[in-house]
Amino acid sequence: MALLEVKNLEVFYGMIQAIRGISFEVNEGEIVTLIGANGAGKTTTMQSIMGLIANKKGTVIYNGQDITKTPGHKIVRMGMTQVPEGRRIFQQLTVYDNLLMGAYTMADKKQIQQDIDEICTRFEILGQRKNQIAGTLSGGEQQMLAMGRAMMSHPKLLMLDEPSMGLSPLFVDKVFDIIKDYHKSGTTILLVEQNAKKALSIADRAYVLETGEISLSGGADDLLNNEAVKKAYLGA
Amino acid sequence: MTTLIDGLSLGAIYSLIALGYTMVYGIAKMLNFAHGDIIMVGAYTILTTLNITGNPYVAIAVSIVVCTVSGIVIERLAYKPLRGASPLAVLITAIGVSFFLQSIAQLIYGSKSQSISLPDFGKVSVGGLEINVNTIITLVVGGIIMAALTVFVKKTNTGRAMQAVSEDKGAALLMGVNVNRIIMITFAIGSALAAFASLFYLMQIPSITPTLGSMPGIKAFTAAVIGGIGSIPGAMLGGMLLGLIEKICLSIPAIGPYTTAIEFSLLIIILLVKPIGILGKKVREKV
């Protein structure tokens, strides 16, 4: 069953149409990736799903419910959240407070503490820097924090927008390992990436976004071997 | 010494008002120029309730409620529809709300100044100093309120959400924070603080006019900018500093008449030397 279904989504910035009627779906238990070049509309798509951009047409269905007009903060409570592009951690709060913010929708205090402990084990560096102001972390560490923060709300569907952007190769590998690992623990993943090779290597299915339209879709392995994709996105 | 205590007490009033400016600025990114007039609303509410009930404590309680509700209603009706509009439009609206409140007060109460008699607890002598009990009350209660606010912002979920919204509304929304609700709470808290400020103000200057809020409003705004607009400790520090400077200047006959000029000159100097204010945080723009 499709956990997330996007139908004929169109998004506008003033007069400019950024997304021209795209449709895709994410089934429960999958890793689906949306790849494409800069400016193809990947981030716009992600933000409009979460209600961060209001000016849209089409339908977004999550878990059988129409959430096209649902405010973003309610969508989070329904079990879907996002690690935004550029991480957007709360720079002036401590690492610990950032994680607490991630658990904003959770009521069980004991559970929250347990989750924080678990995340500090999963991301050792966060455990060591719990009381540090988040803005002082390195880019890679901030990405870990952004991911840990999103995990605090126990999402059924986690969207990640360019999690490898601006990271050293070492951290890029780490980020993808974490995504794979987190997926295994039972979370459906929608991943937006410019690093198509990496994204396709962990995904089940993929959509290629080009100037606001889906130009290609299919199994991740098929796309990895597709000549057009190779040429345009894999640099081979 | 008495001057210092008077200064701190006046500073507490400025700080309470400045907190309203700075919190709203931090979270809604707007300058709420109608904030000073909430003090006036609080003052007339105290006057009216006192006339009806004769009980100053009831008057204070009613004033807090009326100010809080006014803050929420103003935000809902005047500012919320403008979310996402240009800052200039919001600023002009705020000035409009300020005139609106003053005009309403003038219609109801007339433009003549009215006097109010709040309980006076006289003076006590502490270590040979004669100090007004009202001054002490202002200082102590003001201090308690500010301490409580600090704990609230740092330690509660709502307080943390306020900090998060102030830094990044979009990211806060992704945490499940209802940004509109946080903005409403901020206006409510700011206006409740203004109610306390109006009470303390009346304890020092017991006369009320429709423009009563303007001067303390502007001075508290100055205090907020000096301390670093958007910063809660900054507003407290700026308020205290301004209160002290005002009382010290007034106590020296030679410079007394220039007090207000000195205060605003300080603002200009701060803006030249450290535009983000004493405790202001530099916003790092990362792309």
Short mmCIF file of C-alpha atoms in Angstrom, two decimals:
data_model
loop_
_atom_site.label_atom_id
_atom_site.label_comp_id
_atom_site.label_asym_id
_atom_site.label_seq_id
_atom_site.Cartn_x
_atom_site.Cartn_y
_atom_site.Cartn_z
CA MET A 1 0.00 0.00 0.00
CA ALA A 2 1.23 3.46 -0.79
CA LEU A 3 2.13 5.30 2.41
CA LEU A 4 2.60 8.54 0.53
CA GLU A 5 0.90 9.33 -2.74
CA VAL A 6 1.50 12.55 -4.63
CA LYS A 7 -0.88 13.18 -7.52
CA ASN A 8 -0.49 15.87 -10.18
CA LEU A 9 1.41 18.18 -7.85
CA GLU A 10 1.95 21.67 -9.21
CA VAL A 11 3.80 24.34 -7.25
CA PHE A 12 4.08 28.02 -8.06
CA TYR A 13 6.43 30.77 -6.95
CA GLY A 14 4.39 33.81 -7.88
CA MET A 15 3.94 33.52 -11.64
CA ILE A 16 6.61 30.90 -12.07
CA GLN A 17 5.62 27.28 -12.09
CA ALA A 18 8.34 25.24 -10.41
CA ILE A 19 6.61 21.86 -10.41
CA ARG A 20 4.56 20.88 -13.45
CA GLY A 21 2.19 18.18 -12.35
CA ILE A 22 4.26 15.35 -10.94
CA SER A 23 2.93 12.11 -9.49
CA PHE A 24 4.79 9.56 -7.46
CA GLU A 25 4.29 7.25 -4.57
CA VAL A 26 6.23 5.79 -1.69
CA ASN A 27 5.15 2.37 -0.46
CA GLU A 28 5.44 1.30 3.14
CA GLY A 29 8.89 -0.12 3.87
CA GLU A 30 10.57 1.28 0.78
CA ILE A 31 13.47 3.61 0.22
CA VAL A 32 12.47 5.83 -2.66
CA THR A 33 14.76 8.46 -4.05
CA LEU A 34 14.07 11.56 -6.05
CA ILE A 35 17.15 12.53 -8.03
CA GLY A 36 17.81 15.43 -10.32
CA ALA A 37 20.06 18.36 -11.01
CA ASN A 38 20.15 21.68 -9.20
CA GLY A 39 16.92 23.58 -9.72
CA ALA A 40 14.93 20.58 -10.90
CA GLY A 41 12.41 21.12 -8.13
CA LYS A 42 13.40 18.45 -5.63
CA THR A 43 13.41 20.65 -2.55
CA THR A 44 10.27 22.45 -3.70
CA THR A 45 8.52 19.10 -3.94
CA MET A 46 9.64 18.12 -0.44
CA GLN A 47 8.63 21.44 1.09
CA SER A 48 5.23 21.51 -0.54
CA ILE A 49 4.44 18.00 0.73
CA MET A 50 5.07 19.23 4.30
CA GLY A 51 3.01 22.37 3.78
CA LEU A 52 6.02 24.68 3.93
CA ILE A 53 4.94 26.10 0.58
CA ALA A 54 1.25 26.89 0.40
CA ASN A 55 0.82 27.71 -3.26
CA LYS A 56 0.17 24.31 -4.76
CA LYS A 57 -2.31 22.28 -6.77
CA GLY A 58 -2.86 18.55 -6.82
CA THR A 59 -3.30 16.03 -4.07
CA VAL A 60 -1.04 14.62 -1.39
CA ILE A 61 -2.29 11.53 0.38
CA TYR A 62 -0.52 10.17 3.42
CA ASN A 63 -1.58 6.92 5.06
CA GLY A 64 -4.94 7.09 3.28
CA GLN A 65 -5.67 10.66 4.37
CA ASP A 66 -5.72 13.70 2.15
CA ILE A 67 -3.11 16.06 3.65
CA THR A 68 -2.94 18.54 0.79
CA LYS A 69 -4.30 21.33 2.99
CA THR A 70 -3.12 20.05 6.36
CA PRO A 71 -0.75 22.40 8.20
CA GLY A 72 2.78 21.04 8.49
CA HIS A 73 2.81 20.82 12.26
CA LYS A 74 -0.15 18.45 12.14
CA ILE A 75 1.51 16.31 9.47
CA VAL A 76 4.41 15.76 11.87
CA ARG A 77 1.96 14.41 14.44
CA MET A 78 0.63 12.01 11.80
CA GLY A 79 4.07 10.43 11.57
CA MET A 80 5.83 12.10 8.70
CA THR A 81 8.72 14.49 9.04
CA GLN A 82 11.67 15.82 7.16
CA VAL A 83 15.36 16.47 7.56
CA PRO A 84 15.43 19.73 5.63
CA GLU A 85 17.96 20.85 3.08
CA GLY A 86 20.85 22.67 4.73
CA ARG A 87 20.11 20.78 7.99
CA ARG A 88 18.51 23.78 9.68
CA ILE A 89 19.32 22.71 13.20
CA PHE A 90 18.65 25.27 15.91
CA GLN A 91 22.09 26.85 16.02
CA GLN A 92 21.61 28.71 19.27
CA LEU A 93 20.23 25.78 21.23
CA THR A 94 22.33 23.00 22.71
CA VAL A 95 22.54 19.61 21.05
CA TYR A 96 20.35 18.25 23.83
CA ASP A 97 17.71 20.95 23.39
CA ASN A 98 17.70 20.32 19.65
CA LEU A 99 16.89 16.69 20.32
CA LEU A 100 14.17 17.72 22.77
CA MET A 101 12.70 19.93 20.06
CA GLY A 102 12.62 16.86 17.83
CA ALA A 103 10.45 15.21 20.47
CA TYR A 104 8.09 18.20 20.63
CA THR A 105 5.12 16.05 19.62
CA MET A 106 5.95 13.26 22.09
CA ALA A 107 4.33 13.26 25.52
CA ASP A 108 6.06 10.39 27.34
CA LYS A 109 9.02 11.93 29.17
CA LYS A 110 10.60 8.57 29.99
CA GLN A 111 10.41 7.52 26.36
CA ILE A 112 11.99 10.82 25.28
CA GLN A 113 14.97 10.29 27.61
CA GLN A 114 15.31 6.73 26.32
CA ASP A 115 15.24 7.99 22.73
CA ILE A 116 17.87 10.61 23.47
CA ASP A 117 20.11 7.96 25.01
CA GLU A 118 19.58 5.75 21.99
CA ILE A 119 20.39 8.54 19.56
CA CYS A 120 23.49 9.46 21.53
CA THR A 121 24.61 5.85 21.13
CA ARG A 122 23.74 5.76 17.44
CA PHE A 123 25.58 9.06 16.92
CA GLU A 124 28.44 8.95 19.40
CA ILE A 125 29.55 12.46 18.59
CA LEU A 126 26.19 13.86 19.71
CA GLY A 127 26.51 12.03 23.01
CA GLN A 128 29.88 13.62 23.59
CA ARG A 129 28.63 17.09 22.72
CA LYS A 130 25.22 16.97 24.34
CA ASN A 131 25.60 20.29 26.13
CA GLN A 132 27.41 22.11 23.37
CA ILE A 133 25.70 24.88 21.39
CA ALA A 134 24.66 23.25 18.13
CA GLY A 135 26.02 26.07 15.96
CA THR A 136 29.54 25.10 16.99
CA LEU A 137 29.30 21.61 15.49
CA SER A 138 30.95 20.82 12.16
CA GLY A 139 28.83 20.38 9.05
CA GLY A 140 28.87 16.59 9.30
CA GLU A 141 28.02 16.66 12.98
CA GLN A 142 25.17 19.05 12.29
CA GLN A 143 23.82 16.62 9.73
CA MET A 144 23.92 13.85 12.34
CA LEU A 145 22.05 16.14 14.72
CA ALA A 146 19.45 17.01 12.09
CA MET A 147 18.86 13.31 11.46
CA GLY A 148 18.79 12.44 15.14
CA ARG A 149 16.40 15.29 15.80
CA ALA A 150 14.00 14.02 13.12
CA MET A 151 14.17 10.49 14.53
CA MET A 152 13.00 11.78 17.92
CA SER A 153 9.43 12.06 16.62
CA HIS A 154 9.36 8.37 15.62
CA PRO A 155 8.35 9.02 12.01
CA LYS A 156 6.70 6.33 9.91
CA LEU A 157 7.96 8.15 6.87
CA LEU A 158 11.17 10.13 7.00
CA MET A 159 12.05 12.48 4.19
CA LEU A 160 15.64 13.56 3.80
CA ASP A 161 16.51 16.51 1.61
CA GLU A 162 20.10 16.45 0.33
CA PRO A 163 21.57 14.90 3.47
CA SER A 164 25.00 14.55 1.86
CA MET A 165 25.24 18.14 0.67
CA GLY A 166 28.53 19.83 1.53
CA LEU A 167 29.91 16.88 3.49
CA SER A 168 33.30 15.24 3.28
CA PRO A 169 33.33 11.81 1.53
CA LEU A 170 33.78 10.14 4.90
CA PHE A 171 30.63 11.74 6.30
CA VAL A 172 28.73 11.06 3.07
CA ASP A 173 29.32 7.34 3.53
CA LYS A 174 28.34 7.64 7.15
CA VAL A 175 25.10 9.43 6.32
CA PHE A 176 24.08 6.77 3.83
CA ASP A 177 24.95 4.00 6.29
CA ILE A 178 22.74 5.65 8.87
CA ILE A 179 19.85 5.94 6.43
CA LYS A 180 20.16 2.28 5.49
CA ASP A 181 20.36 1.31 9.12
CA TYR A 182 17.42 3.43 10.14
CA HIS A 183 15.37 2.01 7.27
CA LYS A 184 16.03 -1.49 8.57
CA SER A 185 14.53 -0.55 11.91
CA GLY A 186 11.21 -0.11 10.10
CA THR A 187 10.99 3.42 8.72
CA THR A 188 9.98 4.25 5.17
CA ILE A 189 12.37 6.67 3.50
CA LEU A 190 11.95 9.29 0.82
CA LEU A 191 15.37 10.58 -0.12
CA VAL A 192 16.17 13.57 -2.27
CA GLU A 193 19.72 13.64 -3.54
CA GLN A 194 22.06 15.19 -6.05
CA ASN A 195 24.48 12.41 -5.33
CA ALA A 196 22.55 10.06 -7.62
CA LYS A 197 25.00 7.17 -7.48
CA LYS A 198 24.89 6.96 -3.71
CA ALA A 199 21.16 7.44 -3.57
CA LEU A 200 20.44 4.78 -6.18
CA SER A 201 22.77 2.36 -4.43
CA ILE A 202 20.59 2.25 -1.32
CA ALA A 203 17.15 2.88 -2.86
CA ASP A 204 14.48 0.42 -4.00
CA ARG A 205 12.93 2.73 -6.56
CA ALA A 206 13.75 6.12 -8.00
CA TYR A 207 12.24 9.04 -9.86
CA VAL A 208 14.27 11.42 -11.98
CA LEU A 209 13.10 15.01 -11.77
CA GLU A 210 13.95 17.41 -14.57
CA THR A 211 12.79 21.05 -14.67
CA GLY A 212 9.70 20.33 -12.64
CA GLU A 213 8.68 17.12 -14.36
CA ILE A 214 9.38 13.46 -13.78
CA SER A 215 11.33 12.33 -16.81
CA LEU A 216 12.09 8.79 -15.74
CA SER A 217 11.20 6.34 -13.04
CA GLY A 218 11.84 2.73 -12.16
CA GLY A 219 13.76 0.32 -9.98
CA ALA A 220 16.95 1.80 -8.58
CA ASP A 221 19.09 -0.93 -10.14
CA ASP A 222 17.54 -0.37 -13.57
CA LEU A 223 18.21 3.34 -13.36
CA LEU A 224 21.80 2.72 -12.27
CA ASN A 225 22.29 0.87 -15.55
CA ASN A 226 20.21 3.22 -17.68
CA GLU A 227 22.40 4.89 -20.31
CA ALA A 228 20.64 8.27 -20.13
CA VAL A 229 20.86 8.36 -16.34
CA LYS A 230 24.49 7.31 -16.45
CA LYS A 231 25.30 10.10 -18.80
CA ALA A 232 23.36 12.83 -17.06
CA TYR A 233 23.77 12.01 -13.38
CA LEU A 234 26.38 9.38 -12.75
CA GLY A 235 29.21 10.94 -14.68
CA ALA A 236 30.03 7.73 -16.46
CA MET B 1 22.26 55.06 46.98
CA THR B 2 18.56 55.94 46.91
CA THR B 3 19.12 57.06 43.34
CA LEU B 4 20.54 53.67 42.46
CA ILE B 5 17.57 51.85 43.93
CA ASP B 6 15.15 54.23 42.24
CA GLY B 7 17.05 53.68 39.01
CA LEU B 8 16.87 49.92 39.27
CA SER B 9 13.18 50.14 40.05
CA LEU B 10 12.52 52.30 37.01
CA GLY B 11 14.80 49.94 35.13
CA ALA B 12 12.58 47.03 36.13
CA ILE B 13 9.61 48.82 34.54
CA TYR B 14 11.55 49.47 31.34
CA SER B 15 12.79 45.89 31.32
CA LEU B 16 9.28 44.47 31.60
CA ILE B 17 8.12 46.57 28.65
CA ALA B 18 11.31 45.93 26.68
CA LEU B 19 10.74 42.19 27.09
CA GLY B 20 7.46 42.56 25.23
CA TYR B 21 9.17 44.33 22.34
CA THR B 22 12.09 41.97 22.18
CA MET B 23 10.12 38.73 22.43
CA VAL B 24 7.66 39.76 19.74
CA TYR B 25 10.53 40.93 17.56
CA GLY B 26 12.46 37.72 18.13
CA ILE B 27 9.54 35.49 17.29
CA ALA B 28 7.31 37.37 14.87
CA LYS B 29 10.18 39.48 13.41
CA MET B 30 8.11 42.63 13.74
CA LEU B 31 8.33 45.83 15.77
CA ASN B 32 5.08 46.09 17.65
CA PHE B 33 4.85 49.83 18.12
CA ALA B 34 1.45 49.43 19.72
CA HIS B 35 3.11 47.67 22.64
CA GLY B 36 3.57 50.90 24.62
CA ASP B 37 -0.14 51.56 24.35
CA ILE B 38 -0.92 48.25 26.03
CA ILE B 39 0.54 49.92 29.14
CA MET B 40 -2.03 52.67 28.71
CA VAL B 41 -4.79 50.07 28.30
CA GLY B 42 -3.57 48.47 31.51
CA ALA B 43 -3.52 51.80 33.32
CA TYR B 44 -7.10 52.73 32.37
CA THR B 45 -8.25 49.22 33.24
CA ILE B 46 -6.72 49.57 36.70
CA LEU B 47 -8.37 53.00 37.08
CA THR B 48 -11.82 51.80 36.02
CA THR B 49 -11.77 48.58 38.01
CA LEU B 50 -10.51 50.44 41.06
CA ASN B 51 -13.38 52.93 40.74
CA ILE B 52 -15.92 50.12 40.49
CA THR B 53 -14.61 47.63 43.03
CA GLY B 54 -12.36 49.77 45.20
CA ASN B 55 -10.04 46.82 45.50
CA PRO B 56 -6.56 47.42 44.04
CA TYR B 57 -5.77 43.71 43.87
CA VAL B 58 -8.86 42.95 41.81
CA ALA B 59 -7.91 45.90 39.61
CA ILE B 60 -4.46 44.48 39.00
CA ALA B 61 -5.82 41.02 38.19
CA VAL B 62 -8.41 42.44 35.77
CA SER B 63 -5.73 44.60 34.15
CA ILE B 64 -3.52 41.59 33.51
CA VAL B 65 -6.42 39.74 31.89
CA VAL B 66 -7.50 42.72 29.78
CA CYS B 67 -3.95 43.41 28.56
CA THR B 68 -3.32 39.77 27.70
CA VAL B 69 -6.58 39.51 25.79
CA SER B 70 -5.92 42.82 24.00
CA GLY B 71 -2.50 41.55 22.94
CA ILE B 72 -3.99 38.36 21.53
CA VAL B 73 -6.87 40.14 19.78
CA ILE B 74 -4.55 42.75 18.23
CA GLU B 75 -2.25 40.03 16.94
CA ARG B 76 -5.16 38.03 15.49
CA LEU B 77 -6.96 40.93 13.83
CA ALA B 78 -4.15 43.26 12.81
CA TYR B 79 -0.92 41.31 12.44
CA LYS B 80 -1.81 37.72 11.61
CA PRO B 81 -3.42 38.58 8.25
CA LEU B 82 -0.15 40.31 7.35
CA ARG B 83 2.10 37.35 7.98
CA GLY B 84 4.48 37.16 5.06
CA ALA B 85 3.73 40.75 4.03
CA SER B 86 6.52 43.29 3.72
CA PRO B 87 7.99 44.47 7.05
CA LEU B 88 7.04 48.04 6.17
CA ALA B 89 3.35 47.14 5.89
CA VAL B 90 3.48 45.45 9.28
CA LEU B 91 5.30 48.39 10.83
CA ILE B 92 2.74 50.90 9.53
CA THR B 93 -0.06 48.67 10.76
CA ALA B 94 1.52 48.62 14.22
CA ILE B 95 1.67 52.41 14.25
CA GLY B 96 -1.97 52.44 13.13
CA VAL B 97 -2.95 50.12 15.98
CA SER B 98 -1.12 52.46 18.36
CA PHE B 99 -3.16 55.48 17.17
CA PHE B 100 -6.30 53.39 17.25
CA LEU B 101 -5.81 52.44 20.90
CA GLN B 102 -4.99 56.02 21.88
CA SER B 103 -8.08 57.33 20.08
CA ILE B 104 -10.33 54.74 21.69
CA ALA B 105 -8.99 55.73 25.11
CA GLN B 106 -9.58 59.37 24.29
CA LEU B 107 -13.17 58.65 23.25
CA ILE B 108 -13.90 56.79 26.47
CA TYR B 109 -11.90 58.76 29.00
CA GLY B 110 -11.26 62.10 27.31
CA SER B 111 -7.85 63.61 26.84
CA LYS B 112 -7.53 65.15 30.30
CA SER B 113 -5.19 63.51 32.69
CA GLN B 114 -6.87 61.51 35.44
CA SER B 115 -5.30 60.73 38.76
CA ILE B 116 -5.41 57.43 40.50
CA SER B 117 -4.73 56.54 44.10
CA LEU B 118 -3.06 53.24 44.56
CA PRO B 119 -2.16 52.02 48.03
CA ASP B 120 0.98 53.67 49.28
CA PHE B 121 2.94 51.61 51.74
CA GLY B 122 5.04 54.55 52.80
CA LYS B 123 8.74 54.29 53.41
CA VAL B 124 11.00 51.97 55.26
CA SER B 125 14.47 52.70 56.42
CA VAL B 126 17.05 50.17 55.43
CA GLY B 127 20.50 50.75 56.86
CA GLY B 128 19.80 54.43 57.37
CA LEU B 129 18.27 54.88 53.91
CA GLU B 130 14.68 55.96 53.43
CA ILE B 131 13.25 53.86 50.62
CA ASN B 132 9.72 53.81 49.20
CA VAL B 133 8.11 50.43 49.77
CA ASN B 134 6.52 50.76 46.32
CA THR B 135 10.01 50.99 44.84
CA ILE B 136 11.01 47.81 46.60
CA ILE B 137 7.85 46.04 45.47
CA THR B 138 8.56 47.03 41.86
CA LEU B 139 12.11 45.80 42.08
CA VAL B 140 11.29 42.50 43.79
CA VAL B 141 8.19 41.59 41.81
CA GLY B 142 9.82 42.71 38.57
CA GLY B 143 12.83 40.56 39.37
CA ILE B 144 10.69 37.53 40.17
CA ILE B 145 8.73 37.91 36.92
CA MET B 146 11.91 38.16 34.88
CA ALA B 147 13.46 35.16 36.61
CA ALA B 148 10.28 33.16 36.02
CA LEU B 149 10.25 34.15 32.36
CA THR B 150 13.88 33.10 31.94
CA VAL B 151 13.15 29.69 33.45
CA PHE B 152 10.02 29.36 31.32
CA VAL B 153 11.88 30.08 28.08
CA LYS B 154 14.83 27.84 28.91
CA LYS B 155 13.16 24.89 30.59
CA THR B 156 9.66 24.34 29.23
CA ASN B 157 8.59 22.82 25.94
CA THR B 158 6.72 25.96 24.97
CA GLY B 159 9.69 28.14 25.88
CA ARG B 160 12.04 25.99 23.84
CA ALA B 161 9.58 26.11 20.95
CA MET B 162 9.65 29.91 21.23
CA GLN B 163 13.42 29.89 20.85
CA ALA B 164 13.13 27.49 17.92
CA VAL B 165 10.49 29.60 16.16
CA SER B 166 12.61 32.68 16.71
CA GLU B 167 15.53 31.03 14.96
CA ASP B 168 13.83 29.15 12.12
CA LYS B 169 10.05 29.00 11.67
CA GLY B 170 10.22 26.34 8.96
CA ALA B 171 12.43 24.02 10.98
CA ALA B 172 10.21 24.54 14.04
CA LEU B 173 7.21 23.53 11.98
CA LEU B 174 9.02 20.33 10.98
CA MET B 175 9.26 19.54 14.70
CA GLY B 176 5.48 19.75 14.92
CA VAL B 177 5.38 23.23 16.41
CA ASN B 178 2.24 25.23 15.66
CA VAL B 179 4.00 28.48 14.81
CA ASN B 180 0.85 30.61 14.93
CA ARG B 181 0.09 29.37 18.42
CA ILE B 182 3.61 30.21 19.61
CA ILE B 183 3.31 33.72 18.17
CA MET B 184 -0.02 34.14 19.97
CA ILE B 185 1.49 32.98 23.27
CA THR B 186 4.35 35.43 22.80
CA PHE B 187 1.95 38.34 22.36
CA ALA B 188 -0.02 37.16 25.39
CA ILE B 189 3.09 37.02 27.60
CA GLY B 190 4.41 40.35 26.35
CA SER B 191 1.08 42.03 27.04
CA ALA B 192 0.78 40.49 30.50
CA LEU B 193 4.23 41.89 31.31
CA ALA B 194 3.02 45.28 30.08
CA ALA B 195 0.14 45.05 32.56
CA PHE B 196 2.63 44.67 35.40
CA ALA B 197 4.66 47.52 33.96
CA SER B 198 1.60 49.77 33.92
CA LEU B 199 0.90 48.97 37.57
CA PHE B 200 4.47 49.78 38.62
CA TYR B 201 4.43 52.89 36.46
CA LEU B 202 1.26 54.14 38.16
CA MET B 203 2.81 53.47 41.55
CA GLN B 204 5.47 56.03 40.61
CA ILE B 205 3.46 58.47 38.50
CA PRO B 206 -0.23 58.19 39.44
CA SER B 207 -1.76 60.09 36.54
CA ILE B 208 -3.20 58.67 33.34
CA THR B 209 -3.61 60.10 29.84
CA PRO B 210 -4.34 58.35 26.53
CA THR B 211 -0.73 58.86 25.46
CA LEU B 212 0.69 57.59 28.72
CA GLY B 213 2.25 54.57 27.02
CA SER B 214 4.19 56.47 24.37
CA MET B 215 7.21 57.66 26.31
CA PRO B 216 7.86 54.56 28.41
CA GLY B 217 7.12 52.55 25.27
CA ILE B 218 9.75 54.37 23.22
CA LYS B 219 12.25 54.26 26.06
CA ALA B 220 11.71 50.55 26.60
CA PHE B 221 12.11 50.02 22.88
CA THR B 222 15.38 51.92 23.12
CA ALA B 223 16.35 49.68 26.02
CA ALA B 224 15.55 46.60 23.95
CA VAL B 225 17.73 47.82 21.09
CA ILE B 226 20.56 48.78 23.43
CA GLY B 227 20.46 45.33 25.03
CA GLY B 228 20.15 43.64 21.64
CA ILE B 229 16.71 43.31 20.11
CA GLY B 230 15.51 39.71 20.13
CA SER B 231 17.56 38.87 23.21
CA ILE B 232 15.68 38.33 26.47
CA PRO B 233 18.62 38.96 28.84
CA GLY B 234 19.48 41.88 26.58
CA ALA B 235 16.09 43.49 27.19
CA MET B 236 16.51 43.06 30.95
CA LEU B 237 20.00 44.52 30.90
CA GLY B 238 19.05 47.36 28.56
CA GLY B 239 16.04 48.26 30.69
CA MET B 240 18.04 48.29 33.92
CA LEU B 241 20.80 50.34 32.31
CA LEU B 242 18.38 52.91 30.95
CA GLY B 243 16.53 53.17 34.27
CA LEU B 244 19.77 53.74 36.13
CA ILE B 245 21.04 56.32 33.65
CA GLU B 246 17.72 58.17 33.77
CA LYS B 247 17.62 58.39 37.56
CA ILE B 248 21.30 59.26 37.88
CA CYS B 249 21.02 62.03 35.29
CA LEU B 250 17.88 63.39 36.93
CA SER B 251 19.62 63.50 40.31
CA ILE B 252 22.35 65.79 38.99
CA PRO B 253 20.83 69.27 38.59
CA ALA B 254 23.23 70.37 35.87
CA ILE B 255 22.33 67.59 33.45
CA GLY B 256 18.83 66.73 34.68
CA PRO B 257 17.01 68.62 31.91
CA TYR B 258 18.98 66.73 29.25
CA THR B 259 18.15 63.27 30.59
CA THR B 260 16.01 62.14 27.67
CA ALA B 261 18.52 63.47 25.17
CA ILE B 262 21.28 61.56 26.93
CA GLU B 263 19.25 58.34 26.85
CA PHE B 264 18.60 58.53 23.14
CA SER B 265 22.19 59.58 22.45
CA LEU B 266 23.23 56.37 24.15
CA LEU B 267 21.04 54.52 21.65
CA ILE B 268 22.78 56.25 18.75
CA ILE B 269 26.20 55.46 20.20
CA ILE B 270 25.31 51.81 20.70
CA LEU B 271 23.97 51.61 17.15
CA LEU B 272 27.22 53.06 15.86
CA VAL B 273 29.55 50.96 17.96
CA LYS B 274 27.68 47.68 18.22
CA PRO B 275 24.59 47.69 16.01
CA ILE B 276 23.35 44.33 17.28
CA GLY B 277 23.20 45.65 20.86
CA ILE B 278 25.14 44.66 23.95
CA LEU B 279 23.89 41.07 24.13
CA GLY B 280 22.62 40.76 20.59
CA LYS B 281 23.51 37.65 18.73
CA LYS B 282 25.02 37.82 15.34
CA VAL B 283 22.90 35.86 12.95
CA ARG B 284 25.09 33.66 10.89
CA GLU B 285 23.68 33.34 7.42
CA LYS B 286 24.56 30.00 5.98
CA VAL B 287 23.65 29.08 2.46
#
